mmCIF file of C-alpha atoms in Angstrom:
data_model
loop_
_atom_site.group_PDB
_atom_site.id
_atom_site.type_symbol
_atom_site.label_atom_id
_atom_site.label_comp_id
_atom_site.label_asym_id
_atom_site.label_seq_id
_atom_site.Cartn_x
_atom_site.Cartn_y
_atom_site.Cartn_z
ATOM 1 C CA UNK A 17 -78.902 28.687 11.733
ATOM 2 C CA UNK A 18 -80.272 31.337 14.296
ATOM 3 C CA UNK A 19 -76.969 32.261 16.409
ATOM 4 C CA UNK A 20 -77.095 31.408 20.363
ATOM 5 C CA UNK A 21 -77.390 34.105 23.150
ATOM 6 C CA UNK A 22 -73.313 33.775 23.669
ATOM 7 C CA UNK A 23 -71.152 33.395 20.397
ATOM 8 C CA UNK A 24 -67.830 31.479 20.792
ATOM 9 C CA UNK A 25 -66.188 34.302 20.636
ATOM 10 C CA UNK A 26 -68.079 35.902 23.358
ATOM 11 C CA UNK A 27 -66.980 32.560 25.391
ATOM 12 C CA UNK A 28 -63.795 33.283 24.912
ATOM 13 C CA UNK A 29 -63.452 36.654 25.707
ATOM 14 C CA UNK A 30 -65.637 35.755 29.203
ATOM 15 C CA UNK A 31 -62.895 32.819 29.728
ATOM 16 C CA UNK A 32 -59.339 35.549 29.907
ATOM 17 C CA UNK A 33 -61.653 36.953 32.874
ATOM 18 C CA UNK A 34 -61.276 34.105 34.893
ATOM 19 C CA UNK A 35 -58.400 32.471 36.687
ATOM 20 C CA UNK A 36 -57.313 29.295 34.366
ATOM 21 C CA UNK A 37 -58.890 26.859 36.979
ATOM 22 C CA UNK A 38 -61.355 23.464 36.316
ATOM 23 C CA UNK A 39 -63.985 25.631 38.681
ATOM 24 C CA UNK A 40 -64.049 28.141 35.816
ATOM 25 C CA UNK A 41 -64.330 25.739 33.179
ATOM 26 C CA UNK A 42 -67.036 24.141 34.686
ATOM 27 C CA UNK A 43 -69.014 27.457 35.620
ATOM 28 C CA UNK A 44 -68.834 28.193 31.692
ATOM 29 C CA UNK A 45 -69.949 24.870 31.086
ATOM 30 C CA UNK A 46 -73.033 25.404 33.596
ATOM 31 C CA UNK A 47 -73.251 28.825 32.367
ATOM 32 C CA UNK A 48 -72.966 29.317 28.773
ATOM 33 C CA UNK A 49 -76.594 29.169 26.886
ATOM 34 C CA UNK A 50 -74.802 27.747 24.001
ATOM 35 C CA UNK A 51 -74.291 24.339 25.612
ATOM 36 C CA UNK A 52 -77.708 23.901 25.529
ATOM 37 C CA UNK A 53 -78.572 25.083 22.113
ATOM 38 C CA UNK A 54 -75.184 23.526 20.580
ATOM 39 C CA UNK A 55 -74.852 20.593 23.136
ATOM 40 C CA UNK A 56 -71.607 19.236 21.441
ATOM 41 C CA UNK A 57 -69.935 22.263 22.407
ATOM 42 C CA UNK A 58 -70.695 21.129 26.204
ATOM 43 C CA UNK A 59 -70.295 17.821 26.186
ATOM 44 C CA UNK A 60 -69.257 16.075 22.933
ATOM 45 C CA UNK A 61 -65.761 17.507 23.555
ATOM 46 C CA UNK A 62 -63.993 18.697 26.460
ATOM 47 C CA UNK A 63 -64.137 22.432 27.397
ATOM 48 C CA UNK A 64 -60.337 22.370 27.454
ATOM 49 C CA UNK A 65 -59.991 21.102 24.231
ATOM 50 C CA UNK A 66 -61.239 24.499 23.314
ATOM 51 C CA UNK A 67 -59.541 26.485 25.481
ATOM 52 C CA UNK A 68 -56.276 24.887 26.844
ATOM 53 C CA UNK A 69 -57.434 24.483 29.939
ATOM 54 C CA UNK A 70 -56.934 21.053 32.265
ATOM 55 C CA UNK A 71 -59.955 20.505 33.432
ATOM 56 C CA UNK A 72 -61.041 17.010 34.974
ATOM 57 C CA UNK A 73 -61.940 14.155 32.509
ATOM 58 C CA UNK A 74 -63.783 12.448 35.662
ATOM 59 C CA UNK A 75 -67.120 14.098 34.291
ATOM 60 C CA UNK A 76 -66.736 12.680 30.107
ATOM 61 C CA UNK A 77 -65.947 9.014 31.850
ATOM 62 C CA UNK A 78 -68.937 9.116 33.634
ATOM 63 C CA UNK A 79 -71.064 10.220 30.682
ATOM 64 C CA UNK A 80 -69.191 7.684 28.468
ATOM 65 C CA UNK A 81 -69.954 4.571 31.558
ATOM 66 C CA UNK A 82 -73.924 6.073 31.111
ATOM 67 C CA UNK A 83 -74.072 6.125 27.243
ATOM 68 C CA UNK A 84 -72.239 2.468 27.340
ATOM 69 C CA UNK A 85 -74.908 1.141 29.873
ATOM 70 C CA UNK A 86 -77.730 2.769 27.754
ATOM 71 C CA UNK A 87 -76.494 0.897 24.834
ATOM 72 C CA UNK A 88 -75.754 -2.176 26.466
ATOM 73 C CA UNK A 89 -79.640 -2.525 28.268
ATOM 74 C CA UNK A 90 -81.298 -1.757 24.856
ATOM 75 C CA UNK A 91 -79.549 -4.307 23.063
ATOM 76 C CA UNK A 92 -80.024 -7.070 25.432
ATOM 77 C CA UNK A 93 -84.098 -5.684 25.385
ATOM 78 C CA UNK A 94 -83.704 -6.422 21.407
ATOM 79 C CA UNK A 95 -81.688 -9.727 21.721
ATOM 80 C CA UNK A 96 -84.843 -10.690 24.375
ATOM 81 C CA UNK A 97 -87.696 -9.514 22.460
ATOM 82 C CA UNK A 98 -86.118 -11.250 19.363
ATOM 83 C CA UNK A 99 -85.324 -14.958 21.025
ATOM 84 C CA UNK A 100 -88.675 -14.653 22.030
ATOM 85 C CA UNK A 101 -90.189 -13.843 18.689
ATOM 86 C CA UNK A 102 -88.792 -16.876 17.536
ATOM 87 C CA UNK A 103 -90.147 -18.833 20.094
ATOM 88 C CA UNK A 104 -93.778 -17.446 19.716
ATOM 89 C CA UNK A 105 -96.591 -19.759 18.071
ATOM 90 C CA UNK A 106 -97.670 -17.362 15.077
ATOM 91 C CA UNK A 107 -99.709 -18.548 12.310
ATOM 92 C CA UNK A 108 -101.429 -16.589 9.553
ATOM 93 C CA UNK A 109 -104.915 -16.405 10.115
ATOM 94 C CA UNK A 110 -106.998 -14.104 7.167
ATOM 95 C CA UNK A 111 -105.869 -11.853 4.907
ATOM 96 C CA UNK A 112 -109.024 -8.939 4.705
ATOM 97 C CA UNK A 113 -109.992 -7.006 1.705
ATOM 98 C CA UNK A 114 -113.238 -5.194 0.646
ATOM 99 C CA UNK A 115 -115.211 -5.673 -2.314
ATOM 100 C CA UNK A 116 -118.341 -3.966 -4.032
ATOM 101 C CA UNK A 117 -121.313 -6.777 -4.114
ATOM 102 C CA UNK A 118 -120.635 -9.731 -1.096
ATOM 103 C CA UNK A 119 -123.077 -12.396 -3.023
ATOM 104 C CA UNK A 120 -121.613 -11.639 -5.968
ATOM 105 C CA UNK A 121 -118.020 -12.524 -5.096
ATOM 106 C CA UNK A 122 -119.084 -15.513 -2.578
ATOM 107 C CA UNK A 123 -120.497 -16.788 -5.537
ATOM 108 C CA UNK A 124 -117.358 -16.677 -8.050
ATOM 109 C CA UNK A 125 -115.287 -18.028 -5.322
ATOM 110 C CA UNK A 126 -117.184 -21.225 -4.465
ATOM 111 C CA UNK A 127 -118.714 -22.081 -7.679
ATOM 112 C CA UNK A 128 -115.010 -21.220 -9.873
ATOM 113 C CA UNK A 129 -111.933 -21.346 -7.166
ATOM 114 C CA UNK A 130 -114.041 -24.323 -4.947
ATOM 115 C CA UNK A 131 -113.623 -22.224 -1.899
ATOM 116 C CA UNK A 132 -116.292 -22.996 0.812
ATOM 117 C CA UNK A 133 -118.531 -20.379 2.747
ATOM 118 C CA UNK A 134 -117.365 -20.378 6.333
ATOM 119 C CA UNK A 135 -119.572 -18.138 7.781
ATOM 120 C CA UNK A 136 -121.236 -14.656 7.154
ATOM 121 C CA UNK A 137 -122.540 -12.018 9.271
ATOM 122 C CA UNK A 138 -124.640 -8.598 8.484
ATOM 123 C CA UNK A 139 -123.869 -5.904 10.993
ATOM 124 C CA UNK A 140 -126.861 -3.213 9.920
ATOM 125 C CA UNK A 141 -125.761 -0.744 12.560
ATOM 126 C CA UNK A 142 -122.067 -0.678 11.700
ATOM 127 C CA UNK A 143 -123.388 -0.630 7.624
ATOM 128 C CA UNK A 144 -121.051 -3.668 6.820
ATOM 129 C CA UNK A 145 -121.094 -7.073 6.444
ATOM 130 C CA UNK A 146 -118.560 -9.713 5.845
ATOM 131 C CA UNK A 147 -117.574 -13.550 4.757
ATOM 132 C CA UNK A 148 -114.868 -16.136 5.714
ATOM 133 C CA UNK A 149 -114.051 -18.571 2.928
ATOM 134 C CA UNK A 150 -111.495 -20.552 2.488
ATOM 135 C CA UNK A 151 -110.429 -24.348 2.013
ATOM 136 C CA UNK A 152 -111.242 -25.533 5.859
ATOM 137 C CA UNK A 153 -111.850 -24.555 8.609
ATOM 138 C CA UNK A 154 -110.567 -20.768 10.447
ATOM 139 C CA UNK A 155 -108.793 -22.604 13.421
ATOM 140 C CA UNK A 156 -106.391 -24.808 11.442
ATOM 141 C CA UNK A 157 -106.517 -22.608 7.589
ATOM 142 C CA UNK A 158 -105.996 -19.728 6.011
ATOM 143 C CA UNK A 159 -109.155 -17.830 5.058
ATOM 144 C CA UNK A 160 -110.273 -15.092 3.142
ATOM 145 C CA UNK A 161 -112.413 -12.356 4.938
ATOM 146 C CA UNK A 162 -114.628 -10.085 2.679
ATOM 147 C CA UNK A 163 -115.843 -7.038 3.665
ATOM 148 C CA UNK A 164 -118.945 -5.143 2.457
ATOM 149 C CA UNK A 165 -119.481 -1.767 3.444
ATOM 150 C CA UNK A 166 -123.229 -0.556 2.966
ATOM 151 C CA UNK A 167 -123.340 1.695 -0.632
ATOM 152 C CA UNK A 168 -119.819 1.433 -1.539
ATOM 153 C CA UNK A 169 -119.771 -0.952 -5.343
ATOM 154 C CA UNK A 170 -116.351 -0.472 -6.307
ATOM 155 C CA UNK A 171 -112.803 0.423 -4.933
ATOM 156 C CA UNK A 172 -109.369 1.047 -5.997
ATOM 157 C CA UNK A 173 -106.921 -1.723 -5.657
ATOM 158 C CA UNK A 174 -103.833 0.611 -6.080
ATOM 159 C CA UNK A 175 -100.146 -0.766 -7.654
ATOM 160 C CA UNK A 176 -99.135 -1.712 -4.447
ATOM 161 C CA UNK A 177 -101.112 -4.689 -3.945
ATOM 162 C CA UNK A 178 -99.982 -7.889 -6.167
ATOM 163 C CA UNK A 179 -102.181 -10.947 -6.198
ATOM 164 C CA UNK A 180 -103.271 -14.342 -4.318
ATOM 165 C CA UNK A 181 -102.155 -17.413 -4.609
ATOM 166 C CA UNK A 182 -104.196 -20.869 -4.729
ATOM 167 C CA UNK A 183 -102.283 -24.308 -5.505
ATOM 168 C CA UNK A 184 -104.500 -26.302 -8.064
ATOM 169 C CA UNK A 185 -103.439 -29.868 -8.957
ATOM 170 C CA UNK A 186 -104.376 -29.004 -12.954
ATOM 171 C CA UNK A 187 -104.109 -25.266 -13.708
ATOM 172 C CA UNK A 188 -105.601 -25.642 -17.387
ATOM 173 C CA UNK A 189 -108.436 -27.590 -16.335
ATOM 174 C CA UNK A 190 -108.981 -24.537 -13.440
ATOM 175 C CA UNK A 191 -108.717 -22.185 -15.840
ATOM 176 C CA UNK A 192 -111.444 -23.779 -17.798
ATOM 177 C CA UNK A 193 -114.061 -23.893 -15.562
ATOM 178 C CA UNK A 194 -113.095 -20.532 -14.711
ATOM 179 C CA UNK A 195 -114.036 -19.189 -18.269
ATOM 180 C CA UNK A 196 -117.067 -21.375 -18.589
ATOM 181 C CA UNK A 197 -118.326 -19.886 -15.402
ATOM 182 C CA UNK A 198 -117.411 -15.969 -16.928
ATOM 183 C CA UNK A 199 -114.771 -15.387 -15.253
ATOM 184 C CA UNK A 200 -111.973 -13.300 -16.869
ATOM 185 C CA UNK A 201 -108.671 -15.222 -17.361
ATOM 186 C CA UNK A 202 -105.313 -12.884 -17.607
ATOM 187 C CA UNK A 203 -102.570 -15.343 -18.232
ATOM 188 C CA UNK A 204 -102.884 -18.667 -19.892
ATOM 189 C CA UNK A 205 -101.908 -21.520 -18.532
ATOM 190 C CA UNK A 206 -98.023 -21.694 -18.790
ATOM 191 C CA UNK A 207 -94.413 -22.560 -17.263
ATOM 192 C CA UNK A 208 -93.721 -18.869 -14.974
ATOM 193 C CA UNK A 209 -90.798 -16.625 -16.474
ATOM 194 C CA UNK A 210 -87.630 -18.211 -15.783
ATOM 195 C CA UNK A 211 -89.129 -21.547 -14.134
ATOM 196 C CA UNK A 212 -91.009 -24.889 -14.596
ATOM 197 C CA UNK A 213 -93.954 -24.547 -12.400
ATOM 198 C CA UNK A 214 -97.150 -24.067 -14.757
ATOM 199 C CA UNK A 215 -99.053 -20.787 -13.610
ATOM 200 C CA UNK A 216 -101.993 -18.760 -14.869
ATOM 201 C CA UNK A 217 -104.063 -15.345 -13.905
ATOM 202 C CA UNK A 218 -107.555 -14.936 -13.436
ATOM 203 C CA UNK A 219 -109.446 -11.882 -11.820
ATOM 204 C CA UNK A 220 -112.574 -11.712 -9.701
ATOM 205 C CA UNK A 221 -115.275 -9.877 -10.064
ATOM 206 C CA UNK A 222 -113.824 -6.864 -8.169
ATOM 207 C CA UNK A 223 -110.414 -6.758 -10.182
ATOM 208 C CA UNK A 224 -108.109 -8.780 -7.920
ATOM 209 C CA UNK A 225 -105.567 -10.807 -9.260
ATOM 210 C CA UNK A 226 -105.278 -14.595 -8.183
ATOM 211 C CA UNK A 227 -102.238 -16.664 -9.506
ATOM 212 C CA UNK A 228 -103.142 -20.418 -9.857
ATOM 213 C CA UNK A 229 -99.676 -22.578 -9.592
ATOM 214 C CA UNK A 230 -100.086 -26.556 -10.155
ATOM 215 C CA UNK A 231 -98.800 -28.352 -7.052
ATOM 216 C CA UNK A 232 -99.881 -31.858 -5.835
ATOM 217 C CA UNK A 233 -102.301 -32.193 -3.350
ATOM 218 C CA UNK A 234 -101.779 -29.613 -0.205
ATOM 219 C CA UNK A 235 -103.206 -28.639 3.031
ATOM 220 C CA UNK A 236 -103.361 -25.211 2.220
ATOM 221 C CA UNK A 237 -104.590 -24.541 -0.920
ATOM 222 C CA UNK A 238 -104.589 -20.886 -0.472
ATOM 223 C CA UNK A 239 -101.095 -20.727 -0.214
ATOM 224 C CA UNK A 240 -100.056 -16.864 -0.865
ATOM 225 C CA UNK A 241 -100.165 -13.011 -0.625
ATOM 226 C CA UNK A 242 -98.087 -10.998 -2.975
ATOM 227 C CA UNK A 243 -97.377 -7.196 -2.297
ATOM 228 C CA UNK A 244 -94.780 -4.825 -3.439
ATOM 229 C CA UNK A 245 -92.357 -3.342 -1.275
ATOM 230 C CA UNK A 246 -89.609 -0.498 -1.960
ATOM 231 C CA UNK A 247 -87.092 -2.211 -0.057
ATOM 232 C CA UNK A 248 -86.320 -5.686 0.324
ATOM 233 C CA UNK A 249 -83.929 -6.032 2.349
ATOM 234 C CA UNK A 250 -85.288 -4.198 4.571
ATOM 235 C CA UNK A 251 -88.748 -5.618 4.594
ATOM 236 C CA UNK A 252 -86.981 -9.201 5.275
ATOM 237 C CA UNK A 253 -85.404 -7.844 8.212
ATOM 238 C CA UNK A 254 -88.624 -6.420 9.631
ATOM 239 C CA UNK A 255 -90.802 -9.458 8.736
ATOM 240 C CA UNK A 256 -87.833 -11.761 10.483
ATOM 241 C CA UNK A 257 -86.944 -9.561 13.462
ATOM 242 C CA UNK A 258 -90.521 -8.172 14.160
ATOM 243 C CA UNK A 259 -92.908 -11.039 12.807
ATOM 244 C CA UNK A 260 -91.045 -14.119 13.377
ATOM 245 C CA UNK A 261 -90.988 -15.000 9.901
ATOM 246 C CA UNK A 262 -88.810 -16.855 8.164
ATOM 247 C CA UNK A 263 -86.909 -16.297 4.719
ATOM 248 C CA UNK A 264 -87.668 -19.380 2.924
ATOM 249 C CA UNK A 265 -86.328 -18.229 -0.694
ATOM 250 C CA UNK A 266 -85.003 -15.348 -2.275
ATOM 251 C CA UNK A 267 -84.676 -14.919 -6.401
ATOM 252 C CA UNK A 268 -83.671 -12.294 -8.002
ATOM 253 C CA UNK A 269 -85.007 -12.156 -12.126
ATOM 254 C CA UNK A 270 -82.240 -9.262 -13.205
ATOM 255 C CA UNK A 271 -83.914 -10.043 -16.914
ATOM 256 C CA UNK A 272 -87.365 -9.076 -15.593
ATOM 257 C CA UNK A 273 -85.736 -6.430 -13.215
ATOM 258 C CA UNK A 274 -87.289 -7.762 -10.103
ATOM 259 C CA UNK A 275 -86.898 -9.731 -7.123
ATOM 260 C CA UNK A 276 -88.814 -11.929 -4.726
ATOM 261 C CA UNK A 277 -88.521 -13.206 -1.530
ATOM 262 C CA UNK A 278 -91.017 -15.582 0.310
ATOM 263 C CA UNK A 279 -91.912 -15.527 3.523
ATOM 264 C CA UNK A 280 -93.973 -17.409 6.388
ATOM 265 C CA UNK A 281 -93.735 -19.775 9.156
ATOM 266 C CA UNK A 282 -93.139 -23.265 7.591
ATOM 267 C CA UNK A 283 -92.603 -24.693 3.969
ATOM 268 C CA UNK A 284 -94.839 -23.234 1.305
ATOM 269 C CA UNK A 285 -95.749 -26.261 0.117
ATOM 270 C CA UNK A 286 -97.757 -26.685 3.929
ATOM 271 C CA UNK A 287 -98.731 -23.348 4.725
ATOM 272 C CA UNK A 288 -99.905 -19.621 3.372
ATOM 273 C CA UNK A 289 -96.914 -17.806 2.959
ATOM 274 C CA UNK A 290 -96.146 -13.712 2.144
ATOM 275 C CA UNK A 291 -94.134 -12.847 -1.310
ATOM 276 C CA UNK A 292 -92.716 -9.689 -1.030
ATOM 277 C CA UNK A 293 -91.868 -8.159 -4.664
ATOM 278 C CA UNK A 294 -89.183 -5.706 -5.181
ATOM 279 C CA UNK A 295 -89.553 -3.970 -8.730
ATOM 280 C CA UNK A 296 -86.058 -2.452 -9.823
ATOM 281 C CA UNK A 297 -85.774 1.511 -8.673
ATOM 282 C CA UNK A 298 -89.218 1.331 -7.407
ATOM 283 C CA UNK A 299 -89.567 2.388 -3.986
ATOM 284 C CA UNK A 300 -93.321 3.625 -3.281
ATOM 285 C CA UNK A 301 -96.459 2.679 -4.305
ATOM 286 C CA UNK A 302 -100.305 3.251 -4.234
ATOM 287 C CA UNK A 303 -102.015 1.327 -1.803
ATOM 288 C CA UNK A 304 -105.672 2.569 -2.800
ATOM 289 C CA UNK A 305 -108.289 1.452 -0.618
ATOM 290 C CA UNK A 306 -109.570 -2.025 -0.991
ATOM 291 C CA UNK A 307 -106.911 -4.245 0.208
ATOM 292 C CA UNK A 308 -106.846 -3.858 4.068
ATOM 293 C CA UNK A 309 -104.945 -6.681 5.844
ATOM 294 C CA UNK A 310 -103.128 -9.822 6.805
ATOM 295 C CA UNK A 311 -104.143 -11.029 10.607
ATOM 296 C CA UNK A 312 -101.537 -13.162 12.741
ATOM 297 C CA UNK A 313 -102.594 -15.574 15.672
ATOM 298 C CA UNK A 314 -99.792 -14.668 18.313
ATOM 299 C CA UNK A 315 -99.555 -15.557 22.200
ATOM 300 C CA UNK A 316 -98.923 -12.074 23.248
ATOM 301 C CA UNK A 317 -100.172 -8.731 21.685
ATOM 302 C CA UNK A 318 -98.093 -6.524 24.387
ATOM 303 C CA UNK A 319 -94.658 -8.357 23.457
ATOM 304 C CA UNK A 320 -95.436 -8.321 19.601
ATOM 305 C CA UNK A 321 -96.484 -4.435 19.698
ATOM 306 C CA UNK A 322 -92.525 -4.162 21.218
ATOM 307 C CA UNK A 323 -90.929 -5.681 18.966
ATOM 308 C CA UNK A 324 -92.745 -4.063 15.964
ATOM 309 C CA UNK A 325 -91.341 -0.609 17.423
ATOM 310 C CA UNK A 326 -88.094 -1.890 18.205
ATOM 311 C CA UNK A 327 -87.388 -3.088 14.778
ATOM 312 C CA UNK A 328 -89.032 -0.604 12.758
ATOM 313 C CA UNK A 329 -92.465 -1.004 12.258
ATOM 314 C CA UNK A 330 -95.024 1.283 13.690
ATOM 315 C CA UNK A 331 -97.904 0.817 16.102
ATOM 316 C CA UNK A 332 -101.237 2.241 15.239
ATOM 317 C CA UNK A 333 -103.305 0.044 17.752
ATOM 318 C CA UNK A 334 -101.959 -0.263 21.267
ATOM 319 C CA UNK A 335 -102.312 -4.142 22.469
ATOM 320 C CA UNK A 336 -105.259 -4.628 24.484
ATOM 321 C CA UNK A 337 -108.498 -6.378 24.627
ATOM 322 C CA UNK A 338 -111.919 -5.925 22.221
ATOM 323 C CA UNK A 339 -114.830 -4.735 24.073
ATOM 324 C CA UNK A 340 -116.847 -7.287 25.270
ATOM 325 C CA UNK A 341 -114.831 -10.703 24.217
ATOM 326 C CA UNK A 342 -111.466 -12.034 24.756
ATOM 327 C CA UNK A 343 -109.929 -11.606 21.950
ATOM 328 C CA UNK A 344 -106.931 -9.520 22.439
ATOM 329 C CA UNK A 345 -105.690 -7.008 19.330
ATOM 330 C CA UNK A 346 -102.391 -5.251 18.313
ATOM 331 C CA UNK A 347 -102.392 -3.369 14.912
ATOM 332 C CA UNK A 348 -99.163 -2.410 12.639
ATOM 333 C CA UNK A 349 -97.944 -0.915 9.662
ATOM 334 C CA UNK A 350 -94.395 -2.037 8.270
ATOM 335 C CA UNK A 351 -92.382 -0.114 6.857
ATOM 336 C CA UNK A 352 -93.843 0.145 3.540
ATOM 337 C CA UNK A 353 -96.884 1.127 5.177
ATOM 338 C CA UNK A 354 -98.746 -2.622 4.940
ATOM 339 C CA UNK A 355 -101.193 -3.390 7.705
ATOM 340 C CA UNK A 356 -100.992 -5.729 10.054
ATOM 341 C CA UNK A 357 -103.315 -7.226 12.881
ATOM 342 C CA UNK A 358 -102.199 -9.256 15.224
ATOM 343 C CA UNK A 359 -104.468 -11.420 17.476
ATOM 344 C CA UNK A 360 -104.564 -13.731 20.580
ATOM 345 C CA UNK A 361 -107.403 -15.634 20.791
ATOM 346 C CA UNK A 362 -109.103 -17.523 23.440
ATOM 347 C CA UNK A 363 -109.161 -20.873 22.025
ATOM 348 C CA UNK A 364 -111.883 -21.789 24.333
ATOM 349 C CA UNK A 365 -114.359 -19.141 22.438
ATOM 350 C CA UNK A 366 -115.965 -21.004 19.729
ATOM 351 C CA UNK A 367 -114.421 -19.032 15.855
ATOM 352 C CA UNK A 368 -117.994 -17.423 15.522
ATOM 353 C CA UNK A 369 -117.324 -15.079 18.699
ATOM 354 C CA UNK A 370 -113.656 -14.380 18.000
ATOM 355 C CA UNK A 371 -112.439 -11.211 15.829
ATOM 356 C CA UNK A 372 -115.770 -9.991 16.064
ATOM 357 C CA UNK A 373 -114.827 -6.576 15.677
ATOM 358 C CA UNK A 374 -111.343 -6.820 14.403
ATOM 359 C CA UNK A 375 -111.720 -5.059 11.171
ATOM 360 C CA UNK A 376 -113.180 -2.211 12.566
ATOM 361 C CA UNK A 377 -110.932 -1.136 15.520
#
């Protein structure tokens, strides 16, 4: 440590030249260099404590009353921002990802997973286009939104990024039709480690992993998002405090040396949901560059970009408007460095002229 202009002992000897007096020990205080490079010498402690004088305490109460009242505003800001988090009307929209031949994929998803095309748009003077599919429509489902970007065939998923998840009423007769249609089956059909539920693995065309789990008949077929986090509890706490979310299981596999925790806004069974996966002792991983997003419907970007700061998430899109619609746009990263867009949308503007350009910005 680089020593300050006056050393304590310096301090001291400078001290025996004044009278004893609170007007000397405050003229150090004001004086003495070293109370602003070592500020605990000035006012962590009491001068006196140092140097047997009897100074006035009247100063360290007042900075204790303005430390106290600091403390006290920020936590009522946090126990505000956090009822009203609760409160908001959130919904998972998309989840965004880019892959290396658009037709290609489209294809694969409608003819083998039954997905329907939504819509598609070329944008030749970005160089990108895109598709929504999904199970119904954007407003009331959530959809997948692929990305093309002009030239680019492959990318690398990473070890960060898990799977999706679609609920099929009979996951060996999926699989099936999967493999008569080419596609490339990675787990058979099967109860899942530890469980009942009968599960498989297939891939797409680009490499991404898609767990099928057989469930009766649901509204939202495409029912999950799995990613890997180095953290759990902490991730929970973000995804509660900063998203809204709500924990609606935890289970920990100490035989498989992992644990999960699922979470969304309303029973899993009803809705797309988030699984966050905790592998023992691992606490970073590769996010590569072909999984982008998840996107959130919320009422207010400028609240929601709060909160994410507040309870440990980071901004990397101030809230504010898209140019030229209404569509209004916050973007995050939590803590493990997963992105997150979150939207309010005019429901007014018909779904083809919202999140026009949200990918991009």
């Amino acid at each position: 440590m680089a020593s300050s202009t006056i050393r304590p002992s310096s301090a001291s000897s400078l001290f025996r030249l004044c009278n004893t007096t609170n007007t000397c020990a405050a003229s150090l205080v004001s004086l003495n260099p070293s109370s602003r490079r070592f500020p605990y010498l000035a006012s962590a402690v009491p001068q006196s404590h140092f140097f047997g004088l009897r100074t006035s305490s009247k100063i360290w109460r007042g900075e204790s009353r303005s430390i106290t009242a600091g403390n006290m505003a920020q936590s009522s800001t946090a126990a505000s921002l956090l009822e009203w988090v609760k409160k908001d009307k959130r919904r998972m929209l998309h989840v965004v990802y880019r892959v290396g031949d658009l037709d290609r994929t489209i294809k694969f998803y409608t003819e083998c997973l039954g997905m329907k095309l939504l819509r598609k748009r070329d944008i030749p003077e970005e160089r990108y286009a895109n598709a929504f599919l999904g199970y119904g429509p954007e407003d009331s489902h959530f959809v997948i939104e692929l990305t093309y970007n002009y030239g680019v065939d492959s990318y690398d998923i990473g070890t960060g990024f898990g799977h999706f998840g679609i609920a099929v009423e009979d996951v060996a007769k999926t699989v099936e039709l999967i493999k008569a249609k080419g596609g490339k089956v990675t787990r058979e059909p099967g109860p899942v480690k530890g469980g009942s539920t009968v599960i498989a693995f297939i891939e797409d065309p680009d490499g991404y992993k898609f767990e099928l789990l057989e469930r009766g008949p649901t509204p939202e077929p495409l029912c999950q998002v799995m990613l890997r986090v180095g953290d759990l509890d902490r991730s929970i706490n973000f995804y509660e405090k900063a998203f809204g979310m709500e924990l609606l299981r935890k289970r920990d596999n100490p035989e498989y040396k992992y644990t999960i925790a699922m979470m969304g806004y309303g029973p899993e069974d009803k809705n797309a949901v988030l699984e966050l996966t905790y592998n023992y002792g691992v606490t970073e991983y590769d996010k590569g560059n072909a999984y982008a997003q998840i996107a959130i419907g919320t009422d207010d970007v400028y609240k929601t970009a709060e909160a994410v700061k507040l309870f440990g998430g980071k901004v990397t899109r101030e809230p504010g408007p898209l140019p030229g619609i209404s569509t209004k746009i916050t973007a995050c990263l939590d803590p493990d460095g997963w992105k997150t867009r979150l939207l309010y949308e005019n429901e007014d503007v018909p779904v083809q002229g919202r999140a026009a350009q949200v990918f991009l910005i």
